[in-house]
mmCIF file of C-alpha atoms in Angstrom:
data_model
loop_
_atom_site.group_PDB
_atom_site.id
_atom_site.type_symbol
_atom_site.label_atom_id
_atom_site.label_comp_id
_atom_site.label_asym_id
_atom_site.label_seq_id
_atom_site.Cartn_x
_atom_site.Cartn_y
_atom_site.Cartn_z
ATOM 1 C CA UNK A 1030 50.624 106.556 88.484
ATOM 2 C CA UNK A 1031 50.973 104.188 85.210
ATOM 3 C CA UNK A 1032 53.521 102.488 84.765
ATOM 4 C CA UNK A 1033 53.854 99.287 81.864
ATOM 5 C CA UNK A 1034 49.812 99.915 81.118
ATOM 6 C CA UNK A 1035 49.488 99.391 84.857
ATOM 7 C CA UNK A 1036 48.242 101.391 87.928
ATOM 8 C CA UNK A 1037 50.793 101.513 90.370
ATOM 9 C CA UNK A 1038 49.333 99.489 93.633
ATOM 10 C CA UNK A 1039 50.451 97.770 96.646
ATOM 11 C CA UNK A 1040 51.664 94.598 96.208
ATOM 12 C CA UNK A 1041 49.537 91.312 96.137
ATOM 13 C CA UNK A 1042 49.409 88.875 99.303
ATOM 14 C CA UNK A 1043 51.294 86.304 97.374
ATOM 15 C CA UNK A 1044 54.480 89.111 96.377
ATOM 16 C CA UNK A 1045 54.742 89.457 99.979
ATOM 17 C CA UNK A 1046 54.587 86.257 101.017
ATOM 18 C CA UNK A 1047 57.219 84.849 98.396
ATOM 19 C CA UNK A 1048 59.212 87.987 99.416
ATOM 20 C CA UNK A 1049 59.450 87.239 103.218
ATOM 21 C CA UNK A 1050 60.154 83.428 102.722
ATOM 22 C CA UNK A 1051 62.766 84.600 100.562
ATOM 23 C CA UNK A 1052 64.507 86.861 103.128
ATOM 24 C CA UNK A 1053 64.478 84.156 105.416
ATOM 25 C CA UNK A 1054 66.010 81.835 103.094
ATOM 26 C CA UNK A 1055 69.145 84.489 102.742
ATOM 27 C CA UNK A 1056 69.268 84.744 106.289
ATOM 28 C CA UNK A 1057 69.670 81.308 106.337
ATOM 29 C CA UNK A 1058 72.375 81.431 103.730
ATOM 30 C CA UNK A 1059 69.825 79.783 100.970
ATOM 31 C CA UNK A 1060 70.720 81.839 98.094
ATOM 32 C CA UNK A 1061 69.812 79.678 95.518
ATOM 33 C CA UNK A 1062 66.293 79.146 97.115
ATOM 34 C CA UNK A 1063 66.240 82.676 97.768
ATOM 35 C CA UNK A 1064 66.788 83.255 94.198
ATOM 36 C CA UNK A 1065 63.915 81.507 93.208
ATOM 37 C CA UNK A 1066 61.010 83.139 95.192
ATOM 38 C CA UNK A 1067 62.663 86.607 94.797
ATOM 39 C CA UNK A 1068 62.518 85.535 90.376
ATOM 40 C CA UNK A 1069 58.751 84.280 91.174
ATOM 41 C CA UNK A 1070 58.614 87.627 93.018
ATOM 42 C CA UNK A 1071 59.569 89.725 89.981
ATOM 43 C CA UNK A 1072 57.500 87.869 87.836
ATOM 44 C CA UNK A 1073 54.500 88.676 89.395
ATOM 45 C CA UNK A 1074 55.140 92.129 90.122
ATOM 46 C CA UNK A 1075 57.776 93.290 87.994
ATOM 47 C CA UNK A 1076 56.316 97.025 87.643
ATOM 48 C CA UNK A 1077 57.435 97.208 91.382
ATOM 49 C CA UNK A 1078 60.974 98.962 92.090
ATOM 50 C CA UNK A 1079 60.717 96.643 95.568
ATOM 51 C CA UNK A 1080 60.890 93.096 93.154
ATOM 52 C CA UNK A 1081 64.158 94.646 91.118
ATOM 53 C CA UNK A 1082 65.771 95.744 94.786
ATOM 54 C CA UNK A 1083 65.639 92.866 96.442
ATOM 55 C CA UNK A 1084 66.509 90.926 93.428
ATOM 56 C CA UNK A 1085 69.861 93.639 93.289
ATOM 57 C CA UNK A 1086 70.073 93.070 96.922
ATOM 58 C CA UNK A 1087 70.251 88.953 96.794
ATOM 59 C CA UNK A 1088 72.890 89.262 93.884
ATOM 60 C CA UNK A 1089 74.644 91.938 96.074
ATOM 61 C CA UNK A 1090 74.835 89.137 98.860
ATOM 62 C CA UNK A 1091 76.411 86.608 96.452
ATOM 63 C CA UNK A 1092 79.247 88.822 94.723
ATOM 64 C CA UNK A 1093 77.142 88.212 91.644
ATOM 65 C CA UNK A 1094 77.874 91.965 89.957
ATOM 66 C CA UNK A 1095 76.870 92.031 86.656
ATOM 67 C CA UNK A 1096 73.046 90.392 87.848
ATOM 68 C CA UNK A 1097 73.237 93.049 90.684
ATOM 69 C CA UNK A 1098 74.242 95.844 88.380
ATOM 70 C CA UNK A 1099 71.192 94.462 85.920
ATOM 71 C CA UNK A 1100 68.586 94.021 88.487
ATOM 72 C CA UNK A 1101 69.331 97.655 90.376
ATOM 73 C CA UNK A 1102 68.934 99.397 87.444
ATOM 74 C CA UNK A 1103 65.544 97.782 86.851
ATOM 75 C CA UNK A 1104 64.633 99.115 90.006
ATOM 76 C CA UNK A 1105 65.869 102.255 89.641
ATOM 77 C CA UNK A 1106 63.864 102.701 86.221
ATOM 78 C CA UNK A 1107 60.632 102.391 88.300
ATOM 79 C CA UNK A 1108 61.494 104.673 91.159
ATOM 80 C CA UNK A 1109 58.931 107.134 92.060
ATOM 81 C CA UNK A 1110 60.986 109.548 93.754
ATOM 82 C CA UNK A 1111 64.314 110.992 92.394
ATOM 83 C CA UNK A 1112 67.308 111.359 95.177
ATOM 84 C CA UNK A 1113 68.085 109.521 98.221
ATOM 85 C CA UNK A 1114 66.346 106.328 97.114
ATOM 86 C CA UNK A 1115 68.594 103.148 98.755
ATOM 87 C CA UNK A 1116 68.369 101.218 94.971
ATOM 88 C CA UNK A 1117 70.917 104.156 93.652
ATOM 89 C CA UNK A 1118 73.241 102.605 96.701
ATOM 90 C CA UNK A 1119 73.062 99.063 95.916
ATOM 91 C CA UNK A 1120 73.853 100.331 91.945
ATOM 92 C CA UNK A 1121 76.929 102.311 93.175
ATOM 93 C CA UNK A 1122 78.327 99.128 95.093
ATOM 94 C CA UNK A 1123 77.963 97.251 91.993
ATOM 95 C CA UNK A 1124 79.105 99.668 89.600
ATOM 96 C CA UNK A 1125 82.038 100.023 91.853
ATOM 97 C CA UNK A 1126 83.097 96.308 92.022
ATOM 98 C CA UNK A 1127 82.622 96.381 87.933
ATOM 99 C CA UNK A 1128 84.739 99.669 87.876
ATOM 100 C CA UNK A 1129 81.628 101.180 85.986
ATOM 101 C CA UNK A 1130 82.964 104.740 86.864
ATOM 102 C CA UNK A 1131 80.326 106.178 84.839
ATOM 103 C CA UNK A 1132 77.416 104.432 86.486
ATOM 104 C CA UNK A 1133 79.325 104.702 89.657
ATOM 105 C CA UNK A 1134 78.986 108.423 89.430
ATOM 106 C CA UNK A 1135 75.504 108.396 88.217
ATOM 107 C CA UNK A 1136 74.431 106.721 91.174
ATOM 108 C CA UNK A 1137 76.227 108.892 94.058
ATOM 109 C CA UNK A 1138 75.234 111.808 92.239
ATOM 110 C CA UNK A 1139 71.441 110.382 92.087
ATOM 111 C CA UNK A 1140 71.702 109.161 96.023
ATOM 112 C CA UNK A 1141 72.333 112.734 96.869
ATOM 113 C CA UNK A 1142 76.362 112.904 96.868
ATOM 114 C CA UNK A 1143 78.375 115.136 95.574
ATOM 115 C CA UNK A 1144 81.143 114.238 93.117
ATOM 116 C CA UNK A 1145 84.076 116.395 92.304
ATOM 117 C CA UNK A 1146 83.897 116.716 88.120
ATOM 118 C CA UNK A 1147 86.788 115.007 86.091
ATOM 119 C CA UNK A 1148 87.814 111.849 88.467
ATOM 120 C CA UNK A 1149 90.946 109.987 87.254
ATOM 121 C CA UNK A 1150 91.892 109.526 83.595
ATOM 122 C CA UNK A 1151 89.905 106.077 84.007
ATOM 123 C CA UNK A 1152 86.876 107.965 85.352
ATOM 124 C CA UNK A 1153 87.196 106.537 88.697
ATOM 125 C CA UNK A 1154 86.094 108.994 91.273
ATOM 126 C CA UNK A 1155 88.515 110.716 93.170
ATOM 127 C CA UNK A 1156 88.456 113.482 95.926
ATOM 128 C CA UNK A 1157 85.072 112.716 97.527
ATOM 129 C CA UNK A 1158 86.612 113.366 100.690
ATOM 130 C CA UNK A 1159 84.498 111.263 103.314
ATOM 131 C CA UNK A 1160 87.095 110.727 105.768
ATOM 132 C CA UNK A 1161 87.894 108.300 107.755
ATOM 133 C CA UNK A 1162 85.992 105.490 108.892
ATOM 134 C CA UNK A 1163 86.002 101.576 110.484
ATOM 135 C CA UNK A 1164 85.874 98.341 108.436
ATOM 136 C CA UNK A 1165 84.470 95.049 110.085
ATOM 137 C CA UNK A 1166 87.001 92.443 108.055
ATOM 138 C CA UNK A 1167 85.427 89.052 107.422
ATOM 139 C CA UNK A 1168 82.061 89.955 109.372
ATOM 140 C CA UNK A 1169 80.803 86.483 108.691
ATOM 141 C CA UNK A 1170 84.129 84.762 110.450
ATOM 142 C CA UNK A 1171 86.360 86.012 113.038
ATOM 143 C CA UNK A 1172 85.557 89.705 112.323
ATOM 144 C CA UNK A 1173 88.126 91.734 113.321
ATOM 145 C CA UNK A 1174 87.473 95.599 112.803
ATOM 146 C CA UNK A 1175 90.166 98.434 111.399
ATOM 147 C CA UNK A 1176 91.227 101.729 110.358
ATOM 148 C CA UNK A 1177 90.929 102.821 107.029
ATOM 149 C CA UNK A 1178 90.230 105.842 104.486
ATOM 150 C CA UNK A 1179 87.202 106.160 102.759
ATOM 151 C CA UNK A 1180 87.756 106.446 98.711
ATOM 152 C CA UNK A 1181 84.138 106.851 97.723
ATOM 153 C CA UNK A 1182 80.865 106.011 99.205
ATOM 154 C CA UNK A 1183 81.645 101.870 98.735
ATOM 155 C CA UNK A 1184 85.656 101.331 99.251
ATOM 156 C CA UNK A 1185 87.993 101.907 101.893
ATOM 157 C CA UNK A 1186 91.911 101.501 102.005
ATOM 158 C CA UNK A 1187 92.711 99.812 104.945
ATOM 159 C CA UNK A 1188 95.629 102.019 107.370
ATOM 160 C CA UNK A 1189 96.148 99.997 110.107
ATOM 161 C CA UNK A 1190 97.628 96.551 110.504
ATOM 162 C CA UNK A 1191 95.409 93.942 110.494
ATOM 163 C CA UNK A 1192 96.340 90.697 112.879
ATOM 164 C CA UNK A 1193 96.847 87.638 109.781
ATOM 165 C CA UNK A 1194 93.995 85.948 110.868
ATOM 166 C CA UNK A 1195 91.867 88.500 108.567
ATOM 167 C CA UNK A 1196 93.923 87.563 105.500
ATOM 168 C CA UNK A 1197 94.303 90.977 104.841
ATOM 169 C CA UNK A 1198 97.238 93.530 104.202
ATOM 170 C CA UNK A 1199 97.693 97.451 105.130
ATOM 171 C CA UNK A 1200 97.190 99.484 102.057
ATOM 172 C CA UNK A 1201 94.733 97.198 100.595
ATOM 173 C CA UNK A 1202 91.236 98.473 99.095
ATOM 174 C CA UNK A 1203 87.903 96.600 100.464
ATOM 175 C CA UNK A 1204 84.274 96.961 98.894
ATOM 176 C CA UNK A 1205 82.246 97.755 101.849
ATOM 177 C CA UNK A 1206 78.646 97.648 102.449
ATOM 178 C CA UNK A 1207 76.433 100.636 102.608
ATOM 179 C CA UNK A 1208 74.505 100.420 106.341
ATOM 180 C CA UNK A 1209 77.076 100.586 109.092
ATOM 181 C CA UNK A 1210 76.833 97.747 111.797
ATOM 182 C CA UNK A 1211 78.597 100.066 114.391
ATOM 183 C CA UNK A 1212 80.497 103.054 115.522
ATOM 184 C CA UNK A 1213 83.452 103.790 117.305
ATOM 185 C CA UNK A 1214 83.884 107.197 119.357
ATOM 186 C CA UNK A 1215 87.249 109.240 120.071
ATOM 187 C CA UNK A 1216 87.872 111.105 123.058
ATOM 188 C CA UNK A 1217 88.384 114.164 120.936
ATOM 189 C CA UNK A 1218 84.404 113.633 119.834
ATOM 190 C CA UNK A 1219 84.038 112.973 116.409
ATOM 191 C CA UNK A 1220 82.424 109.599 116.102
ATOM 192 C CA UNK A 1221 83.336 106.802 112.854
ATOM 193 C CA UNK A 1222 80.960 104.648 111.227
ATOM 194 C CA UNK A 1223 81.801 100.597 111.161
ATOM 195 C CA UNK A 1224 80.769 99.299 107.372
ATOM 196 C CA UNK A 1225 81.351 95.396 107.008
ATOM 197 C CA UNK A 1226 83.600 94.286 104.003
ATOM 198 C CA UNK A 1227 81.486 92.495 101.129
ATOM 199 C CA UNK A 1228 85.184 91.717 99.637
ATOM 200 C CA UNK A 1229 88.460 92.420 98.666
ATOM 201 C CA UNK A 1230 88.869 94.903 95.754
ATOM 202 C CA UNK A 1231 92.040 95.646 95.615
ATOM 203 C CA UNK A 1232 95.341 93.738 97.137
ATOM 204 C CA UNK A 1233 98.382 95.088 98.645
ATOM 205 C CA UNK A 1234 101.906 94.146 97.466
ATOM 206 C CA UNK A 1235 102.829 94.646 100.897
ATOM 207 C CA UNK A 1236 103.467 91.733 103.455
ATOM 208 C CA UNK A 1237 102.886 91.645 107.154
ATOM 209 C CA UNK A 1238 105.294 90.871 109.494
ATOM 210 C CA UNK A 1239 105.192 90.287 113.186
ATOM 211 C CA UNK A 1240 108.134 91.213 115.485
ATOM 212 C CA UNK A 1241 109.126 91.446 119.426
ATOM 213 C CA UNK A 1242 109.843 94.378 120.276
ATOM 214 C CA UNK A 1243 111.873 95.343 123.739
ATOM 215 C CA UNK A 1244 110.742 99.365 123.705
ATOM 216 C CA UNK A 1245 112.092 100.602 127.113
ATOM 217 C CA UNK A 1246 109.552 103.782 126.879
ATOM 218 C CA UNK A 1247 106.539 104.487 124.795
ATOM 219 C CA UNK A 1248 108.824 106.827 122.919
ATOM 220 C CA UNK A 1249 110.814 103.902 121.938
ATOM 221 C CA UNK A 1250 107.771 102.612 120.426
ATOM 222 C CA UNK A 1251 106.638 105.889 118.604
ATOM 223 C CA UNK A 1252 109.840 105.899 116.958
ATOM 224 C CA UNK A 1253 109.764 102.791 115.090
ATOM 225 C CA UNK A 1254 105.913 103.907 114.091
ATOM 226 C CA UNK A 1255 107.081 107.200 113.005
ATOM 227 C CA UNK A 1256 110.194 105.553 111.170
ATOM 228 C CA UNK A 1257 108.336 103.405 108.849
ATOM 229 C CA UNK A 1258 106.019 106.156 108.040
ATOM 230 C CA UNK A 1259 108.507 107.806 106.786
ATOM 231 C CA UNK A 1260 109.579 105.226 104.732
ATOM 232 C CA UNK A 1261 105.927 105.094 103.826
ATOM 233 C CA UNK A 1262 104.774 102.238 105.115
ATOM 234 C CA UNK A 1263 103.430 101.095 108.414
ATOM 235 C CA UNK A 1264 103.966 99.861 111.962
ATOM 236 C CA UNK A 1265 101.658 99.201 114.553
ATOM 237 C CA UNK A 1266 101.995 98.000 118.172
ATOM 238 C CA UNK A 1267 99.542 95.125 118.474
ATOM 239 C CA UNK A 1268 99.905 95.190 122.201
ATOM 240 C CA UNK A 1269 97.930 98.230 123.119
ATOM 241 C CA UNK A 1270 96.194 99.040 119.788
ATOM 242 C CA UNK A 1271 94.175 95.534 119.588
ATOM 243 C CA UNK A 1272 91.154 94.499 121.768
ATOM 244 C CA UNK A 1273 88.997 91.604 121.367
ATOM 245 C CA UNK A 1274 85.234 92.447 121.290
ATOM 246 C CA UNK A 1275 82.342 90.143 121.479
ATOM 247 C CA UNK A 1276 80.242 90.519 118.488
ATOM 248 C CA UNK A 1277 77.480 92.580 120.298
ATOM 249 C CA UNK A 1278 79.948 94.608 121.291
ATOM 250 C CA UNK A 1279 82.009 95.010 118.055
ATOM 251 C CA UNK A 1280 78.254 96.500 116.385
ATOM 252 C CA UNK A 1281 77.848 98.894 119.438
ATOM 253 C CA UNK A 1282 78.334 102.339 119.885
ATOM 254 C CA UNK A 1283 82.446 101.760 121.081
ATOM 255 C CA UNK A 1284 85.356 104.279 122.509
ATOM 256 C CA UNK A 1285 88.068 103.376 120.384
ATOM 257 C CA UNK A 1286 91.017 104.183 123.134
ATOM 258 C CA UNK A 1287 89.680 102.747 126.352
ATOM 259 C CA UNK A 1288 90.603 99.514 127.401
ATOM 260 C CA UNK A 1289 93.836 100.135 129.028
ATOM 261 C CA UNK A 1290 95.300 101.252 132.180
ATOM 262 C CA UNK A 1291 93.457 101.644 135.735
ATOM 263 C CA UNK A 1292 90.182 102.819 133.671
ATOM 264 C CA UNK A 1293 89.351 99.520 131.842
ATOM 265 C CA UNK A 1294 86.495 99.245 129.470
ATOM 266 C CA UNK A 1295 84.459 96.433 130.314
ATOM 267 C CA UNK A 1296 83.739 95.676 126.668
ATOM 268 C CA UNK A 1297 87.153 94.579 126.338
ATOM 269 C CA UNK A 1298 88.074 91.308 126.382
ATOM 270 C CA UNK A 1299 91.675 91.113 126.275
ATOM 271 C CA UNK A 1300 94.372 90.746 128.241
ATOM 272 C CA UNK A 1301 97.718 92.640 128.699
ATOM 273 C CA UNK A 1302 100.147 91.601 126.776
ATOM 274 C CA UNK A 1303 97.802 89.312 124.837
ATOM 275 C CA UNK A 1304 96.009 91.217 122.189
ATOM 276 C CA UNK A 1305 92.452 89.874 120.542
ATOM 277 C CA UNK A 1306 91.888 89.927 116.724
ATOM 278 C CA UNK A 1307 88.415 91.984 116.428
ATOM 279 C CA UNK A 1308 89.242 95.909 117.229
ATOM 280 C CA UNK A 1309 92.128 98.219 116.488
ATOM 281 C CA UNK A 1310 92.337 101.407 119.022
ATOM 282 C CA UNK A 1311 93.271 104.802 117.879
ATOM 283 C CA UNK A 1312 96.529 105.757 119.485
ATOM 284 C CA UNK A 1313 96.421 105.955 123.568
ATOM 285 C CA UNK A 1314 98.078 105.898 126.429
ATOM 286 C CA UNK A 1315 97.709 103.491 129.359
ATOM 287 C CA UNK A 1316 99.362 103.825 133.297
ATOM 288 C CA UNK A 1317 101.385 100.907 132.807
ATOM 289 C CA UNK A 1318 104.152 100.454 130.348
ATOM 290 C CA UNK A 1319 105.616 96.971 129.693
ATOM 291 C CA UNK A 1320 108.500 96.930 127.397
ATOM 292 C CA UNK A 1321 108.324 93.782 125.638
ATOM 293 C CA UNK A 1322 105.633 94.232 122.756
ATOM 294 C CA UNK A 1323 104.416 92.543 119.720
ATOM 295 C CA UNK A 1324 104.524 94.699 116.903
ATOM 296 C CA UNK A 1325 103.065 94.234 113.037
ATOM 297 C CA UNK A 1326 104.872 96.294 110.249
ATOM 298 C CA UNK A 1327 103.726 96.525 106.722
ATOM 299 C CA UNK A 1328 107.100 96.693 104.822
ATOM 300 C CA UNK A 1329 108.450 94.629 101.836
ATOM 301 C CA UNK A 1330 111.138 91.881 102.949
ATOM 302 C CA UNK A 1331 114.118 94.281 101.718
ATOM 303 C CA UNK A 1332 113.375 96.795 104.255
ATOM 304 C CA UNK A 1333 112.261 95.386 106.881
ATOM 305 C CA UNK A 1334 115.761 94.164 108.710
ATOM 306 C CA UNK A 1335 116.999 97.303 108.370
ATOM 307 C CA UNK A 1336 114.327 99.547 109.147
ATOM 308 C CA UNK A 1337 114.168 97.534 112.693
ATOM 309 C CA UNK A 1338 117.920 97.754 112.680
ATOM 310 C CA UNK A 1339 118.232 102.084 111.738
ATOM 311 C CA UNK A 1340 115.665 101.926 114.955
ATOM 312 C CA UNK A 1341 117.827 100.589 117.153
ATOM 313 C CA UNK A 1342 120.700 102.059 116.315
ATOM 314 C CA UNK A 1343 118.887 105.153 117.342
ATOM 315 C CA UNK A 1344 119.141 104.384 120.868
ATOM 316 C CA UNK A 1345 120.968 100.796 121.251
ATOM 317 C CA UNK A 1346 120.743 101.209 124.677
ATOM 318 C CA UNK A 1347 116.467 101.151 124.951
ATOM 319 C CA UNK A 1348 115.737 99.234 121.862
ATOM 320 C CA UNK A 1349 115.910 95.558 121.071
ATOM 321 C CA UNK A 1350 114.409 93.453 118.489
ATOM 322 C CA UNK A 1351 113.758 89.668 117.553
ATOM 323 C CA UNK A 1352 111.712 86.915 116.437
ATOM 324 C CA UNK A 1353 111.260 88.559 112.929
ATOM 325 C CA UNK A 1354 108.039 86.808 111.264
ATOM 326 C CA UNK A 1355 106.106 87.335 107.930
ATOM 327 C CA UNK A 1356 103.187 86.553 108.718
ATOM 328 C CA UNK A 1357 100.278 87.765 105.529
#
């Protein structure tokens, strides 16, 4: 195969070398370093897709889009196969954070995916229907991993309540990385990839508050959850739907209700009553039911007081609430 004049070949001894120091300089966090073997790289091989990928890939690690954008579709020019190829990925993430739509498209549709036609009057596309899946935010800090719904192969919108640490909000849209690092289980079966956030893409207008909670009866509890839904926003009982994870544990294969109760998962290192800031459970039940809990709700400041107050006016006598806190 002949590609620039050349013959297509394996790449020289000093390609790979450059390469591999390279890779170790971004595990390292040396981008700039990285930068410069990966260029060298390019330089001498640039009719390899390989020297445009990792190139894409290094620009991909720095949030540097329009370089990323330039250097995967270098390497998708010079691909020798035509779906499925990981360079259409690392374009698609990029498009995506440039809302590209167009390119965005391209590349799912050249990965393999299938795109509904039409999109939104912006282009954006809509209805991929992936389902739901985990998000690992801040991977590099103290990771904490959530709930969301996936929009397209790259973004998710965040559904559950993440603790304030994170610095993010419920409803808010994250660019996420392609590989999962993870997977959490149900006890219905179906099993959810964990992608890590690369960054925030879209914010939520909505803060996060923290409240105490005195829910005589898990029903108590389920109210207040199913009130603000209604209202269409969010509430979320941090007291049985966090865990803390080590980080081996947080990229494992994980049940995503266990933990509480006489049964408890020995991955879990929290405590009743004190919740950790790296997992949120799907909905469970435990043995043990202790009426004071710490609850987050995603509602703007005009609601809030009254949403908590409508749910205890439901049953005065079971429901109590204080110690109202915004908190993200």
């Amino acid at each position: 195969m002949r590609i620039f004049g050349k013959v297509r070949h394996r790449p020289s001894a000093s390609w790979r070398q450059a390469t591999d120091r390279a890779f170790t300089l971004i595990g390292d966090g040396r981008y700039e370093d990285a930068g410069a073997l990966l260029t060298r790289a390019a330089d001498m091989e640039p009719w390899l897709s390989e020297s445009w990928f990792n190139l894409a890939l290094l620009h991909k690690f720095r949030h540097d889009w329009e370089q990323a954008r330039a250097a995967g579709l270098r390497a998708v020019a010079l691909l020798d196969r035509e779906t499925g190829a990981p360079d259409w990925w690392n374009v698609g993430i990029a498009a995506t954070a440039l809302q590209d739509w167009p390119l965005a498209r391209r590349a799912w549709q050249a990965y393999g995916l299938k795109v509904p036609g039409g999109g939104s009057p912006s282009g954006e596309p809509l209805g991929m229907a992936l389902g739901s899946a985990a998000v690992r935010l801040s991977p590099e800090g103290e990771a904490e991993v959530v709930w969301g719904r996936r929009l397209d192969p790259a973004r998710i919108e965040v559904l559950s309540i993440p603790l304030p640490s994170s610095g993010r909000r419920w409803g808010e849209v994250v660019l996420h990385d392609g590989v999962p690092h993870g997977e959490r289980t149900t006890a219905a079966g179906p099993s959810y990839p964990v992608f890590d956030e690369i960054e925030l893409w879209a914010p939520s207008p909505v803060p996060t508050w923290v409240v105490l909670l005195e829910a005589a009866t898990e029903a108590d509890r389920d109210a207040l959850e199913r009130l603000a839904a209604d209202a269409g926003f969010a509430a979320e009982d941090w007291s049985s739907s966090v865990r803390l994870l080590c980080r081996t544990c947080s990229e494992s294969r994980m049940p995503s209700d266990e933990g509480e109760g006489e049964h408890l998962d020995p991955h879990d290192h929290s405590e009743p009553g004190h919740p950790g800031p790296l997992g949120h459970r799907t909905a469970g039940s435990g043995s043990l039911w202790v009426p004071e809990r710490e609850c987050g709700i995603a509602a703007p400041s005009a609601l809030v007081r009254g949403l908590l107050d409508g749910w205890v006016a439901d049953s005065p006598d079971t429901r109590e609430w204080r110690d109202l806190e915004e908190v993200c």
